[in-house]
Amino acid sequence: MQFLLSFAMATDENLPEPAINTVNIIVGETKYTKSLGVCRGNLNVNGQDDISIAPSDLSLPSFYLHKVDFTTKTNVTLTAIGSSFNLNIDMPSGGGYDPATTCEAKIIENSATTYDIQAKKCSVDKIAVAVDPPTNTISFRARCTKGL
């Protein structure tokens, strides 16, 4: 029983908190830290409802979380394509990843000024080329100032 309790507590822990306007990404076992340049929008109102690296950041990996509903305060589901919370990451080795099916994301903070979201061990495959079984996992925690 003690082992099960310890295991449950360990898997429920949040990823380390990144600096504001930063995303920490883990692809497989490789860790990256990227600055965020976008954290704003009104879902499906003006088409600009993203959390992403700055448009001028051409270094890889990239990080894009499209169709973010900034009014949602509960956990959400990430997808490759859908009405909200679409994740994709382009990689230095070429190509990119998006969720193989869906994966759960946890909204850690959604205040008037700050948005903090994480996903752990999201099964991913290559963008536009579905692979079964999924080819990798992605974890991330993004923390940003709303309106960025």
CSV table of C-alpha atoms in Angstrom, one decimal:
chain,number,residue,atom,x,y,z
A,1,MET,CA,0.0,0.0,0.0
A,2,GLN,CA,2.8,2.4,0.9
A,3,PHE,CA,4.4,1.8,-2.6
A,4,LEU,CA,1.2,2.6,-4.4
A,5,LEU,CA,0.7,5.8,-2.4
A,6,SER,CA,4.3,6.9,-3.1
A,7,PHE,CA,3.9,6.0,-6.8
A,8,ALA,CA,0.6,8.0,-7.1
A,9,MET,CA,2.1,11.0,-5.4
A,10,ALA,CA,5.2,10.9,-7.7
A,11,THR,CA,3.2,10.8,-10.9
A,12,ASP,CA,0.9,13.7,-9.7
A,13,GLU,CA,3.7,16.1,-9.1
A,14,ASN,CA,4.0,19.1,-11.4
A,15,LEU,CA,7.0,19.5,-13.6
A,16,PRO,CA,9.4,22.2,-12.4
A,17,GLU,CA,8.1,25.7,-12.8
A,18,PRO,CA,9.8,27.5,-15.6
A,19,ALA,CA,10.6,31.2,-15.6
A,20,ILE,CA,7.8,33.5,-16.8
A,21,ASN,CA,7.4,33.5,-20.6
A,22,THR,CA,9.3,30.3,-20.9
A,23,VAL,CA,8.5,26.7,-21.8
A,24,ASN,CA,10.4,23.6,-20.7
A,25,ILE,CA,10.0,20.8,-23.1
A,26,ILE,CA,11.1,17.1,-22.8
A,27,VAL,CA,11.1,15.1,-26.0
A,28,GLY,CA,11.8,11.5,-25.0
A,29,GLU,CA,14.7,12.1,-22.6
A,30,THR,CA,16.0,15.3,-24.2
A,31,LYS,CA,15.3,18.6,-22.4
A,32,TYR,CA,14.9,22.0,-24.0
A,33,THR,CA,14.1,25.5,-22.7
A,34,LYS,CA,12.5,28.0,-25.1
A,35,SER,CA,11.4,31.6,-24.6
A,36,LEU,CA,7.8,32.3,-25.4
A,37,GLY,CA,6.8,35.2,-27.5
A,38,VAL,CA,3.0,34.8,-27.7
A,39,CYS,CA,0.4,34.2,-25.0
A,40,ARG,CA,-2.8,35.7,-26.0
A,41,GLY,CA,-6.1,35.4,-27.7
A,42,ASN,CA,-9.9,35.0,-27.7
A,43,LEU,CA,-10.7,31.4,-28.8
A,44,ASN,CA,-12.2,31.4,-32.3
A,45,VAL,CA,-12.9,35.2,-32.2
A,46,ASN,CA,-9.9,36.6,-34.1
A,47,GLY,CA,-7.8,33.5,-34.9
A,48,GLN,CA,-5.0,34.6,-32.6
A,49,ASP,CA,-5.3,32.4,-29.6
A,50,ASP,CA,-1.8,30.8,-29.1
A,51,ILE,CA,1.0,30.1,-26.8
A,52,SER,CA,4.2,29.8,-28.8
A,53,ILE,CA,7.7,30.8,-29.3
A,54,ALA,CA,8.3,34.3,-30.8
A,55,PRO,CA,7.6,34.5,-34.6
A,56,SER,CA,11.2,35.7,-35.0
A,57,ASP,CA,12.7,32.6,-33.2
A,58,LEU,CA,13.8,30.3,-36.1
A,59,SER,CA,15.8,28.0,-33.9
A,60,LEU,CA,14.5,24.5,-33.2
A,61,PRO,CA,12.7,22.9,-31.5
A,62,SER,CA,9.7,25.1,-31.9
A,63,PHE,CA,6.6,25.1,-29.6
A,64,TYR,CA,3.1,25.8,-30.7
A,65,LEU,CA,-0.1,25.4,-28.7
A,66,HIS,CA,-2.9,26.7,-31.0
A,67,LYS,CA,-6.6,27.4,-30.2
A,68,VAL,CA,-6.0,28.0,-26.5
A,69,ASP,CA,-9.2,28.7,-24.6
A,70,PHE,CA,-7.8,31.2,-22.0
A,71,THR,CA,-11.2,31.1,-20.1
A,72,THR,CA,-10.8,27.4,-19.2
A,73,LYS,CA,-9.6,26.8,-15.7
A,74,THR,CA,-9.9,23.0,-15.5
A,75,ASN,CA,-7.8,20.4,-17.2
A,76,VAL,CA,-8.0,20.1,-21.0
A,77,THR,CA,-7.3,17.6,-23.8
A,78,LEU,CA,-4.5,18.3,-26.3
A,79,THR,CA,-5.0,17.1,-29.9
A,80,ALA,CA,-3.3,17.4,-33.2
A,81,ILE,CA,-6.3,18.9,-34.9
A,82,GLY,CA,-9.5,20.0,-33.3
A,83,SER,CA,-11.5,22.9,-32.0
A,84,SER,CA,-9.1,23.8,-29.2
A,85,PHE,CA,-5.7,23.1,-27.6
A,86,ASN,CA,-3.8,21.8,-30.7
A,87,LEU,CA,-0.1,21.0,-30.0
A,88,ASN,CA,2.8,20.7,-32.4
A,89,ILE,CA,6.5,20.9,-32.0
A,90,ASP,CA,9.1,21.1,-34.8
A,91,MET,CA,12.4,19.3,-34.2
A,92,PRO,CA,16.0,20.1,-35.1
A,93,SER,CA,16.3,16.6,-36.7
A,94,GLY,CA,13.6,17.6,-39.2
A,95,GLY,CA,9.9,17.1,-39.1
A,96,GLY,CA,7.8,17.5,-36.0
A,97,TYR,CA,5.5,15.9,-33.5
A,98,ASP,CA,1.9,16.2,-32.5
A,99,PRO,CA,-0.3,14.1,-30.3
A,100,ALA,CA,-0.9,10.6,-31.6
A,101,THR,CA,-4.4,10.6,-30.3
A,102,THR,CA,-5.2,12.9,-27.4
A,103,CYS,CA,-3.4,13.6,-24.1
A,104,GLU,CA,-4.4,15.3,-20.9
A,105,ALA,CA,-3.0,18.7,-19.9
A,106,LYS,CA,-3.2,20.3,-16.5
A,107,ILE,CA,-3.9,24.0,-16.1
A,108,ILE,CA,-1.8,24.9,-13.1
A,109,GLU,CA,-2.6,28.6,-13.0
A,110,ASN,CA,-5.1,30.8,-14.9
A,111,SER,CA,-5.1,34.2,-13.3
A,112,ALA,CA,-5.8,37.7,-14.7
A,113,THR,CA,-2.1,37.9,-15.6
A,114,THR,CA,-0.6,34.4,-15.8
A,115,TYR,CA,-1.3,31.2,-17.7
A,116,ASP,CA,0.6,28.0,-16.7
A,117,ILE,CA,-0.1,24.7,-18.4
A,118,GLN,CA,1.6,21.3,-18.5
A,119,ALA,CA,1.4,17.9,-20.1
A,120,LYS,CA,3.3,14.8,-19.1
A,121,LYS,CA,4.3,11.9,-21.3
A,122,CYS,CA,2.1,12.8,-24.2
A,123,SER,CA,2.3,10.1,-26.8
A,124,VAL,CA,3.3,11.7,-30.1
A,125,ASP,CA,4.0,10.8,-33.7
A,126,LYS,CA,5.2,12.6,-36.8
A,127,ILE,CA,3.1,15.5,-38.0
A,128,ALA,CA,0.8,14.5,-40.9
A,129,VAL,CA,2.1,10.9,-40.9
A,130,ALA,CA,0.3,8.9,-38.3
A,131,VAL,CA,2.4,6.1,-36.9
A,132,ASP,CA,1.1,3.3,-34.7
A,133,PRO,CA,2.5,2.8,-32.1
A,134,PRO,CA,3.4,6.4,-31.3
A,135,THR,CA,7.1,7.2,-31.9
A,136,ASN,CA,7.9,9.3,-28.9
A,137,THR,CA,6.6,11.2,-25.8
A,138,ILE,CA,6.6,14.9,-25.0
A,139,SER,CA,6.2,16.6,-21.7
A,140,PHE,CA,6.1,20.4,-21.3
A,141,ARG,CA,5.3,23.1,-18.9
A,142,ALA,CA,4.6,26.6,-20.3
A,143,ARG,CA,4.2,29.7,-18.1
A,144,CYS,CA,3.5,33.0,-19.6
A,145,THR,CA,2.1,36.5,-19.1
A,146,LYS,CA,-1.3,36.9,-20.7
A,147,GLY,CA,-1.3,39.4,-23.5
A,148,LEU,CA,2.3,38.7,-24.5
